Every structure is written in C-alpha cells, then in structure tokens.
Coordinates of C-alpha atoms in Angstrom, one line a residue:
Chain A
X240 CA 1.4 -7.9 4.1
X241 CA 3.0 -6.5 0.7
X242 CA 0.8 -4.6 -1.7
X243 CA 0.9 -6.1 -5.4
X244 CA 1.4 -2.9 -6.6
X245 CA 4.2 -2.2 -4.0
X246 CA 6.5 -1.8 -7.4
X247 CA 6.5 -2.3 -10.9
X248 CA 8.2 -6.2 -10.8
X249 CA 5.2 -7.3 -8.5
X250 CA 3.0 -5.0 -10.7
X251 CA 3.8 -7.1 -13.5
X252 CA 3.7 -10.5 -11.7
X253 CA 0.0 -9.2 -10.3
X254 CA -1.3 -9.2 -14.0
X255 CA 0.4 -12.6 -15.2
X256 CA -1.8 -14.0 -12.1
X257 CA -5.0 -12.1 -12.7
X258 CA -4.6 -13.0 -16.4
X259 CA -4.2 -16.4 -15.4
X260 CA -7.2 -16.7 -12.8
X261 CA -9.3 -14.8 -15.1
X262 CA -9.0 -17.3 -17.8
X263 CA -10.0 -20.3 -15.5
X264 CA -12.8 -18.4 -14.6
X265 CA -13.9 -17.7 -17.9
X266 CA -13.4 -21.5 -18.9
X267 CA -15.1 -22.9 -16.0
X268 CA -18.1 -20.8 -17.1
X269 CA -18.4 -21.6 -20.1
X270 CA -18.6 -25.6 -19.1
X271 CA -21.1 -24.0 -16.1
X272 CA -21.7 -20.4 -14.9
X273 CA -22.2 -21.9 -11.5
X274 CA -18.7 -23.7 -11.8
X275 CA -17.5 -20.2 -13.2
X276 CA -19.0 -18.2 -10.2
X277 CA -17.6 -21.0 -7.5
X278 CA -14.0 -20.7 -9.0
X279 CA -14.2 -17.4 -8.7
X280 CA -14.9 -17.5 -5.2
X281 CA -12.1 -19.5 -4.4
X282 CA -9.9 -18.0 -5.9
X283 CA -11.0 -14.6 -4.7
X284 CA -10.4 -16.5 -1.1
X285 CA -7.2 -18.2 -1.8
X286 CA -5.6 -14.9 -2.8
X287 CA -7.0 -12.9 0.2
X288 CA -5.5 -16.0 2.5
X289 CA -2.3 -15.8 0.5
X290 CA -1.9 -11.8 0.9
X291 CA -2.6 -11.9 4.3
X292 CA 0.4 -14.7 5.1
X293 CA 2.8 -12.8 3.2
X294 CA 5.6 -11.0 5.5
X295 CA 6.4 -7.6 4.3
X296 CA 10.1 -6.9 4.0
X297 CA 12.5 -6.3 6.9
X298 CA 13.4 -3.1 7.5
X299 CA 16.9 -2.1 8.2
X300 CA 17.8 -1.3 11.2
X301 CA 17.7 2.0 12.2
X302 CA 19.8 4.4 13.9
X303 CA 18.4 6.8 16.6
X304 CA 20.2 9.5 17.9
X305 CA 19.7 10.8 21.6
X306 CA 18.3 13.9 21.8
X307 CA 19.5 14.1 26.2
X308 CA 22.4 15.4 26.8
X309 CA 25.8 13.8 27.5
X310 CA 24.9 13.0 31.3
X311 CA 21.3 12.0 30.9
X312 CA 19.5 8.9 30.2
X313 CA 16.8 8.6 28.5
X314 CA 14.0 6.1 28.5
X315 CA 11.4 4.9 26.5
X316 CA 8.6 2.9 28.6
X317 CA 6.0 1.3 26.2
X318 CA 2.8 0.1 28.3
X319 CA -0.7 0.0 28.5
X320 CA -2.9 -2.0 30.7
X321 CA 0.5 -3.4 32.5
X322 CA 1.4 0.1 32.6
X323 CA 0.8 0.0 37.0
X324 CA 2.4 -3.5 37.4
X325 CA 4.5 -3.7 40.4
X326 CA 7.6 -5.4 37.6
X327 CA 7.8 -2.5 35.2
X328 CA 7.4 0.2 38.7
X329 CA 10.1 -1.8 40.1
X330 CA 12.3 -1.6 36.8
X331 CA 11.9 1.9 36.3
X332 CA 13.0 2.7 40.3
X333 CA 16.2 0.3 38.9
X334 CA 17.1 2.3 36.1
X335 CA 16.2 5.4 37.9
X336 CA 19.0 4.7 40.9
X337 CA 21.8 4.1 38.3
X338 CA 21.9 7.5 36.8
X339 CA 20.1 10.4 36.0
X340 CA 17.3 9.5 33.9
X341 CA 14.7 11.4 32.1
X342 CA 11.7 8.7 31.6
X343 CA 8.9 9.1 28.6
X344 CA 6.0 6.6 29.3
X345 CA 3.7 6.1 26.4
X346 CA 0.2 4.5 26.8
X347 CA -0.8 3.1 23.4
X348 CA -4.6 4.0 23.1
X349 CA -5.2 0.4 21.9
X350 CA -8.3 -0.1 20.2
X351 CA -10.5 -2.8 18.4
X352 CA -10.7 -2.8 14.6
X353 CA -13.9 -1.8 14.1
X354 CA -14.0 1.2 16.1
X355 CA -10.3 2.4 14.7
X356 CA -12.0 2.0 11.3
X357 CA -15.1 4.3 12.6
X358 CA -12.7 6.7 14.1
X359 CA -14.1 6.3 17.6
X360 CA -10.8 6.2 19.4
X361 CA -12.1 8.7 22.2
X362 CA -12.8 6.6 25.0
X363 CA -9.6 4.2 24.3
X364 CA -7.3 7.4 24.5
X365 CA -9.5 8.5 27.7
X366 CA -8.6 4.7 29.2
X367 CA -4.8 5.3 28.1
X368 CA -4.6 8.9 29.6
X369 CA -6.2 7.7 32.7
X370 CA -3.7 4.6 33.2
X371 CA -1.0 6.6 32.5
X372 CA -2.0 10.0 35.1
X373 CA -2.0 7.4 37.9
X374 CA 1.3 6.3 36.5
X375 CA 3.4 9.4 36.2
X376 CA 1.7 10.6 39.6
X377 CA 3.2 7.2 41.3
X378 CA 6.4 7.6 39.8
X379 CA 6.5 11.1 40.9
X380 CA 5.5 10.5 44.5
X381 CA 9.1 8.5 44.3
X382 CA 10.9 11.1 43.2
X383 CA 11.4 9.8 39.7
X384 CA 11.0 12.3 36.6
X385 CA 8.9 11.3 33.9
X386 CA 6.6 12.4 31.5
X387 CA 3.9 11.1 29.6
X388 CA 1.9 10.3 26.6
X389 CA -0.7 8.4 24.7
X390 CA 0.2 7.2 21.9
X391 CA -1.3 5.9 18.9
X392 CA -3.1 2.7 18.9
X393 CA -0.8 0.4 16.8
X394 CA 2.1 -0.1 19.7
X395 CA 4.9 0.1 16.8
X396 CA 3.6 3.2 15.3
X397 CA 3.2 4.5 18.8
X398 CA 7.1 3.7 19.3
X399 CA 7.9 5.1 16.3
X400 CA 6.5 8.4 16.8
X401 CA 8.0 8.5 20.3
X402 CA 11.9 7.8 19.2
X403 CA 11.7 10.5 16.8
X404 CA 10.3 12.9 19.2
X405 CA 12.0 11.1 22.6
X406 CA 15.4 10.0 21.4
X407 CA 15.6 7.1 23.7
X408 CA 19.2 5.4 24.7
X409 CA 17.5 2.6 26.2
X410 CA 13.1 1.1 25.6
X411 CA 11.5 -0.5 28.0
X412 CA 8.0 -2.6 26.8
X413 CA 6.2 -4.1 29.8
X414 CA 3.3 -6.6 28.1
X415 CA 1.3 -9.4 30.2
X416 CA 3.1 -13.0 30.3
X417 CA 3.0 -15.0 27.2
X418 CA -0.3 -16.7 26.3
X419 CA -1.9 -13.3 27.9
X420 CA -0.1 -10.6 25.6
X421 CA -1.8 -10.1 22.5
X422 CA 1.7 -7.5 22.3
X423 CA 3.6 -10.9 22.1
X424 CA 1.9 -12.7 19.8
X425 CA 2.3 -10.0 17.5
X426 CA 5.8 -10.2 18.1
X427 CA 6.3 -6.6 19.3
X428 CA 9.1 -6.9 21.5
X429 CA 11.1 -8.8 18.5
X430 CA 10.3 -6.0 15.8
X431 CA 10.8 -3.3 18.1
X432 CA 14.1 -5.3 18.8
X433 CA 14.8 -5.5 14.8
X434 CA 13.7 -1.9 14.0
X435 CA 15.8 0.3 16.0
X436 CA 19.8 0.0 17.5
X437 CA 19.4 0.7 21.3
X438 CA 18.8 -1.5 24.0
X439 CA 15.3 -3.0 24.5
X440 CA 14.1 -4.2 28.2
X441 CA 11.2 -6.6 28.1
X442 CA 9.3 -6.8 31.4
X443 CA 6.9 -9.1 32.2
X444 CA 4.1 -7.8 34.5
X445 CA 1.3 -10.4 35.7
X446 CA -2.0 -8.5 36.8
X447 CA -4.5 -10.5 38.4
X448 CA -7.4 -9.9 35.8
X449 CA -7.4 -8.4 31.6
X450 CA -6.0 -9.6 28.2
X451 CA -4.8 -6.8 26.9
X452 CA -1.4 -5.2 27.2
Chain B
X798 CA 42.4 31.5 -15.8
X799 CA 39.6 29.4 -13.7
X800 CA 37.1 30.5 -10.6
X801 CA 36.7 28.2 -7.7
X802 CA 33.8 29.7 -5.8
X803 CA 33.7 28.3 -2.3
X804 CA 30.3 27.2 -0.5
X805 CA 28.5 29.9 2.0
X806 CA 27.7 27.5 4.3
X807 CA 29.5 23.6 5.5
X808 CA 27.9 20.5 4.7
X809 CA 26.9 20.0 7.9
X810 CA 24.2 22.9 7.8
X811 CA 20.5 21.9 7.4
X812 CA 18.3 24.5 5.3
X813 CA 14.6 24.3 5.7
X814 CA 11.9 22.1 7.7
X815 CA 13.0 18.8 9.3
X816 CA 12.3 15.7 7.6
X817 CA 8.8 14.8 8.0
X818 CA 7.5 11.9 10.8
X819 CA 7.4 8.6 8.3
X820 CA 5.8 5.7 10.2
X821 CA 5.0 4.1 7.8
X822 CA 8.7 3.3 6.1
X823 CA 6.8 3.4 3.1
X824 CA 8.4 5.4 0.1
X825 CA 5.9 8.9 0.3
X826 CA 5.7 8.2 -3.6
X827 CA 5.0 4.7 -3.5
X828 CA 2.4 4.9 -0.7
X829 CA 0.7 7.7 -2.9
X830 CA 0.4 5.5 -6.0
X831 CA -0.8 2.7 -3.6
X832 CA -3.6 4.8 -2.1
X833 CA -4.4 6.4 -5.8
X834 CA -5.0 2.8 -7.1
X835 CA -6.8 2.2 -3.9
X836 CA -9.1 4.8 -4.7
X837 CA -9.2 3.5 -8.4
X838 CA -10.5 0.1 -7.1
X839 CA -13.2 2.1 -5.6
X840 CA -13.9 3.9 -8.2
X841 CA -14.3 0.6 -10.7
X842 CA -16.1 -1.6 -7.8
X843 CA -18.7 1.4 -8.0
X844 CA -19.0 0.5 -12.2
X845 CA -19.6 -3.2 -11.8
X846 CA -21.7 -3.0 -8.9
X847 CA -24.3 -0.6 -11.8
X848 CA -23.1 -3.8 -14.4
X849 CA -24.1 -6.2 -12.3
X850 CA -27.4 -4.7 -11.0
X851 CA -28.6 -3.8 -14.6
X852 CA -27.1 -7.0 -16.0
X853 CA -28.9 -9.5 -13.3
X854 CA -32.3 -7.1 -13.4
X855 CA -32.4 -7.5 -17.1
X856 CA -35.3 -9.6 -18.5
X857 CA -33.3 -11.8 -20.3
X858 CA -31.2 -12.7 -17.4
X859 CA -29.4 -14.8 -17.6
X860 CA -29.1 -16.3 -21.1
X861 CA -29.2 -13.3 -23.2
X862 CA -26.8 -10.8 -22.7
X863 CA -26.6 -8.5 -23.8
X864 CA -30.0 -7.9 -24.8
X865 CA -31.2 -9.1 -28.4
X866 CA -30.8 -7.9 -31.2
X867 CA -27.4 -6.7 -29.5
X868 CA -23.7 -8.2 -29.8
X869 CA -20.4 -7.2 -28.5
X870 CA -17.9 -7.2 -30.7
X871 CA -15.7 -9.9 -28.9
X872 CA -13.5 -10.6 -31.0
X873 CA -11.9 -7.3 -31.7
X874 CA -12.0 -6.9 -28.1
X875 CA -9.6 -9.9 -27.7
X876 CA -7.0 -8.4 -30.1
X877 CA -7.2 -5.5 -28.1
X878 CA -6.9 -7.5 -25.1
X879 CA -3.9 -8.9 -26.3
X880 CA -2.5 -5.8 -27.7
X881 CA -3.0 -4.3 -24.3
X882 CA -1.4 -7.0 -22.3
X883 CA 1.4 -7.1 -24.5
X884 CA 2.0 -3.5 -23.9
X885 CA 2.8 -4.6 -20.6
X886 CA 5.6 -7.2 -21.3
X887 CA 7.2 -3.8 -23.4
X888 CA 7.1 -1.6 -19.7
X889 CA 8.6 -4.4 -18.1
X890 CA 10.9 -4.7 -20.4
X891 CA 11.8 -1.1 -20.2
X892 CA 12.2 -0.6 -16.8
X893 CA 14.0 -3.7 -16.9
X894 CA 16.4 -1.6 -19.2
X895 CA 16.7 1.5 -17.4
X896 CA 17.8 -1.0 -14.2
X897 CA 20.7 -2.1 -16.3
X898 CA 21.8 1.2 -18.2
X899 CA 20.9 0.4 -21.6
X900 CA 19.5 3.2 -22.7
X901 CA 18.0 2.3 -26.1
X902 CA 16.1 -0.9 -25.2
X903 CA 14.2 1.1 -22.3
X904 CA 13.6 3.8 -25.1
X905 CA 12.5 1.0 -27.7
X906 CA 10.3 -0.6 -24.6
X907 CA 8.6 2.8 -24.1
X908 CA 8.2 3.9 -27.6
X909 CA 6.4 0.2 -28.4
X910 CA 4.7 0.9 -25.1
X911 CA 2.9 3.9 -26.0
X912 CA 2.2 2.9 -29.3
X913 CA 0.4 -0.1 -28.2
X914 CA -1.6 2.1 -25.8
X915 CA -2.8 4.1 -28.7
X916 CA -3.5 1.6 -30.5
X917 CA -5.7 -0.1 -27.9
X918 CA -7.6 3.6 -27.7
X919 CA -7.8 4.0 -31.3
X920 CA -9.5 0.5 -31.6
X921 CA -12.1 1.1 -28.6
X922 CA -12.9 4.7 -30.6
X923 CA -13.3 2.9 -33.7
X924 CA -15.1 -0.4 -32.1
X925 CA -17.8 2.1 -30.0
X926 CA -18.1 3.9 -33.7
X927 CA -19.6 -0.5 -35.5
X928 CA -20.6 -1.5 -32.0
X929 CA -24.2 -0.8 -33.4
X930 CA -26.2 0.6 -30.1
X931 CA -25.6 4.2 -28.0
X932 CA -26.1 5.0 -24.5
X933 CA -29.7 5.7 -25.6
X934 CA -30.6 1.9 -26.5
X935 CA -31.2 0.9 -22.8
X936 CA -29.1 0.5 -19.5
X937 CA -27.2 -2.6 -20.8
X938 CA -25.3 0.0 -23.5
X939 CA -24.9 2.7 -20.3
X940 CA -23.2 0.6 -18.7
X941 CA -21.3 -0.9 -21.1
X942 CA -20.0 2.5 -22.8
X943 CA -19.8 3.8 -18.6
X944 CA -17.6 0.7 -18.0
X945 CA -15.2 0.3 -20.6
X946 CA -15.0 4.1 -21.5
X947 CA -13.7 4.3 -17.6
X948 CA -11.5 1.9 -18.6
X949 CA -10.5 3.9 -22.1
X950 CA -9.9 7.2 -20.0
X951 CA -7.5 5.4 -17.5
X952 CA -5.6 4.2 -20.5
X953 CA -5.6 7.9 -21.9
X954 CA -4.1 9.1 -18.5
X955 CA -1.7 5.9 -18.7
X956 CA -0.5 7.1 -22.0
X957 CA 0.2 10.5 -20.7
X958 CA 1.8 9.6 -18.0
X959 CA 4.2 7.0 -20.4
X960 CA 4.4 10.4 -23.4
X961 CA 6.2 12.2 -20.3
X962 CA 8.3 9.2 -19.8
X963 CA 9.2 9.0 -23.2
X964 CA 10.0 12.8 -23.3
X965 CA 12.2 12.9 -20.6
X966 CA 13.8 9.6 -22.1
X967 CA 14.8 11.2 -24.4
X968 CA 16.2 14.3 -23.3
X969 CA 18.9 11.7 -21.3
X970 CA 16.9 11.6 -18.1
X971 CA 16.8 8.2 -15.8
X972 CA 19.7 6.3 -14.9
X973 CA 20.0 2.6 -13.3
X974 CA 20.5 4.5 -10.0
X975 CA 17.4 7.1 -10.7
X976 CA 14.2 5.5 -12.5
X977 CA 11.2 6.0 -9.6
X978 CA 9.9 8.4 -12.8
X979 CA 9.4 5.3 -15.2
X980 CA 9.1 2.8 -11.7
X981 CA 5.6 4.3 -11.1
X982 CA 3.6 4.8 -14.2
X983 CA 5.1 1.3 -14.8
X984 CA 3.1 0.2 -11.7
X985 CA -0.2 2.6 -12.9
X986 CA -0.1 1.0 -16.7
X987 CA -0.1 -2.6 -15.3
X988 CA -3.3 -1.9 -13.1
X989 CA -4.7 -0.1 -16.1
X990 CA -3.7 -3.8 -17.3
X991 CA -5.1 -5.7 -14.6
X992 CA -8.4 -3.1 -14.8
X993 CA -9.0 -4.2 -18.8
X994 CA -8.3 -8.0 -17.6
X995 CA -11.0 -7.4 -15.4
X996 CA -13.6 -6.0 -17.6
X997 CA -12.7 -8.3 -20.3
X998 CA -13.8 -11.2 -18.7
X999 CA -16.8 -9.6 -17.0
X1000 CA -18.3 -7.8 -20.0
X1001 CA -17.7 -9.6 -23.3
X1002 CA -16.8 -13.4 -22.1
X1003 CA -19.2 -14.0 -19.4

C-alpha cells in the first residue's frame, strides 16, 4: 500500500482527485441528497479498494554484512508452527555437518489483527517461545548450537530485526506447503528473496494438522 | 603561504551511536509527516462527527441549514476555495523548480504561495467579521466557527511552515539534490488543501 501523502507529487495528485470526487458529490446532491450521500459511498469504497491493490515500491536490495567470523556460518531459520517439522530439523542437521555453523531460530509471534491492534500479543509470544524451547532443546540434544528468539509478529519485520542483529550468510524459512501457508500467499519467501543479498533456503514442512506457519 | 590541516581521525572511523533499527524503510521524516497527518485526520473526523450530530439533530433538518434567518457566505467561500487550491498548483510548481535547479521560479512559486495563503486567512478573518452570527447564536455557528477556524489555524501553521521555506530560499538554501525542507511542508499545505476541499463541500455546499 502507498500513502497519498508518501511525497509531495502524490500529495498534489491526492487533491486533484478529492477535488474532483468532491465535486460529483456536490452535484449529485444537488439533483438528490440521497444520490449525493450514495456517490459518496462509492466512492469512499472505490478508493479504499484502490489503496489497498496498490503495490508499494520495491526496495533495493540490500546488503548485509556477516557479523561471524571468517570460519563461521551463520544462519538465519525463520519458523513458527513448522518450526518442529522433521524437513526443516533435517535441513538444519545438513547445514550443520558442512561447517561450523552458529544457527539463530526466530519464532515470529504471529497474531490476528484484531488482537495486534488491542496489544494483546502475550499469549502469541508465549505459543512462539514455547515452540521454539522445544526447538533449540532438540537441536541441542544433537549437538547443534543455536540460539533463539521470538520475533515480532509480521514475519518480514521479524527478519529484519534479526539480520541487523544476526548477520546471517545464509536464511532459511520453513512455511507449510502451498495452499496451507498463509506465509506463501503473502509471498514471504519472494520478498525476503528481493529484500536482502544472501542465500535464501525455502523448506517445506507438512504437519499433520494447523494453517498457520 | 597556505595551511593544510590534516584530519584526526580516517574516514573509516564511526563517531557516535549506530544507526538506528529502520524496519520500516520508510524515510524517519516522511513517516513522521505521515503519522502527523494521521493524527490530523483524527483530529478533523472528531469536528465533523460534532457537524454532523448538531447539523442532523437540528430542527430544521434537513431543508434548512443553516438555521433561518442564517446564511453562509458561499460565495466568497468559493473564491477562497479557489484561491486556496490554486495556492497549490504554485507549491507544486515550486518544488517542481527546486528538482530542476531553477532557483527563481521555486522562489516566485513560494512567494505566490504564501501570499495566496494569506490571502485565504485574511478573507476567512474578514468573512467571520459580515458572516452575521457568533458562537453565541446556537450550536450550528459553534460548529461552524470550531470547524473552519480548525481549518484557518492549519493554514496559519502551513504558512509558517512555507515563511521558513521562503527564508531559507532565499538565503541560497535547497538544491535539486537537497529539497526534503520544501518536499514536506509541500506535502502538509496540500492536506491543508485537501482538509479545506473537505469542509467546503460539507459546510457551505451541502
């Protein structure tokens, strides 16, 4: 979504609109103030429905500096609910054998709207540290170092805070199979992909029951 | 004879706090603007939601408003309306200016800018001095003098902000690399804009 005050060019094109609306509003009430009201109510709607199909711009791609050293790897694991799947376990053991790794998982404390909007993101972050304590304590009854961390609720954001803090050479995002992963359908993977210049690992994890990722 | 005086410290060193955590990729300026108007849009929602109330509550309702023997003086608001909006075209233009380096149209643009500003103030003084009721002839004129002098503060801070602009205009600031300085009051005097669009329509054609 772009703001129409995101500068002063779409500032400008914001008032030439409302200016325009504005007087078809005014002329369909004077003809009738219920005709006035209903164009007003479409229009009100078409312009909600076009702000909210509107892509934002791309962002350039950004460079992320490693903050391991010059013998360790470091990777970024991006899961929630998928975050036990047997496919993102198995992936990590992988990446683990090649060379020394240093692994950050982050659990995304995904929440619905309403309750982000209320603030009442306790027992979300509660699921998320739960998930990710059984997790870390796997991985370490294998021998493989990692540590952990929920992260915010909006997967991206929860990325982004975790490259600048991380300094990832590699990310791995394990989401439920297409159809299943609201993550997908969001196109996660893909902006994660176009947002950042290391090597993103997408694994697939199929649990037997749940939606979200 | 000259003095080369060589830098304490390489390029390479960093002074002060690390850059802050920015999520968002939003421009910190921008996005405070954006949640300023946000909180703007509020502010004015709160206005009409009184306009409306007192407006569909009145006994009249809904063929005679504003209340007889009352008028609004409609059609000087229109010339103001237009004065305003033109104002608008002159900011664009400005900025439009300052993009491409010429220097004096972004200083004419201003300068016609703010003058059309004041004279959109000067007119709403002047029109609330004939409009023949005060605050104290019934709700209809509280809200009418509550909305539209919202309105005619906004467009004093709008004019402010553009005076500063014009100042440091002036004194040879901005550049077609460096305008954010005339880039956001641009964006604040075309929701003052929008705003007067707005209350227009709702207060002295409808």
């Amino acid at each position: 979504m772009e703001s129409p005050f995101r500068s002063e060019a779409a500032a400008f094109r914001f008032l030439l609109i409302t200016i325009g609306a504005f007087a078809l509003i005014v002329i369909m009430a004077v003809i009738s103030t219920a005709l006035g009201f209903l164009t007003f109510l479409a229009l009100s709607a078409a312009a909600v429905a076009m702000y909210l199909r509107q892509r934002g711009p791309t962002p350039d791609r950004e460079h992320v500096a490693t903050l391991g050293g010059p013998d360790e790897r470091r990777v970024l694991v991006v899961a929630n609910e998928t975050v036990q799947g047997e496919e993102l376990l198995s992936t990590i053991s992988t990446l683990a054998l090649i060379e020394r790794t240093q692994f950050l998982v982050v659990c995304p404390a995904l929440n619905s709207r309403l309750k982000t909007f209320t603030s009442d993101e306790d027992p979300a972050r509660a699921a998320a540290r739960a998930r990710l304590d059984v997790t870390l304590a796997r991985l370490a009854s294998v021998g493989i170092e990692a540590s952990g961390e929920v992260g915010d609720g909006d997967p991206l954001v929860a990325v982004d805070d975790a490259m600048r803090t991380f300094g990832p050479n590699e990310i791995v995002i394990s989401t439920h199979p297409p159809g299943k992963s609201n993550w997908l359908e969001r196109g996660i993977v893909e902006s994660v992909r176009a947002r950042y210049d290391v090597p993103v690992t997408h694994v697939v994890v199929e649990l037997a029951a749940g939606t979200d990722d | 004879m000259t003095a080369h005086a060589e830098p304490l410290h390489g390029h390479d060193d960093h002074h002060g706090p690390p850059p802050a955590n920015q999520s968002s990729r939003v421009d910190p300026r921008t996005l405070g603007m954006l949640l300023f108007i946000g909180s703007e849009i509020m502010l004015f929602g709160s206005f009409f939601a009184a306009y409306f109330f007192v407006r569909v509550v009145n006994p009249g309702a809904p063929d005679h408003w504003p209340p007889e023997p009352y008028h609004f003086p409609v059609f000087v608001a229109g010339v103001n309306t237009a004065i305003l909006v033109t104002s608008s075209f002159t900011m664009h233009w400005a900025l439009q200016c300052i993009k491409r380096g010429e220097r004096a149209g972004f200083l004419a643009g201003m300068v016609l800018t703010f003058l059309m500003g004041f004279a959109f103030l000067l007119t709403q003084v002047v029109e609330y001095l004939n409009v023949g009721f005060n605050t104290s002839d019934g709700a209809f004129a509280s809200v009418f003098f509550g909305l539209t002098g919202l309105h005619g503060a906004h467009v004093f801070v709008g004019l402010s902000l553009l005076g500063m602009v014009i100042i440091r205009g002036f004194r040879g600031h901005y550049s077609p690399e460096h305008h954010h300085g005339v880039e956001l009051p641009g964006i604040y005097w075309h929701f003052v804009d929008v705003m007067w669009i707005v209350v227009y329509a709702t207060v002295y054609l409808l």
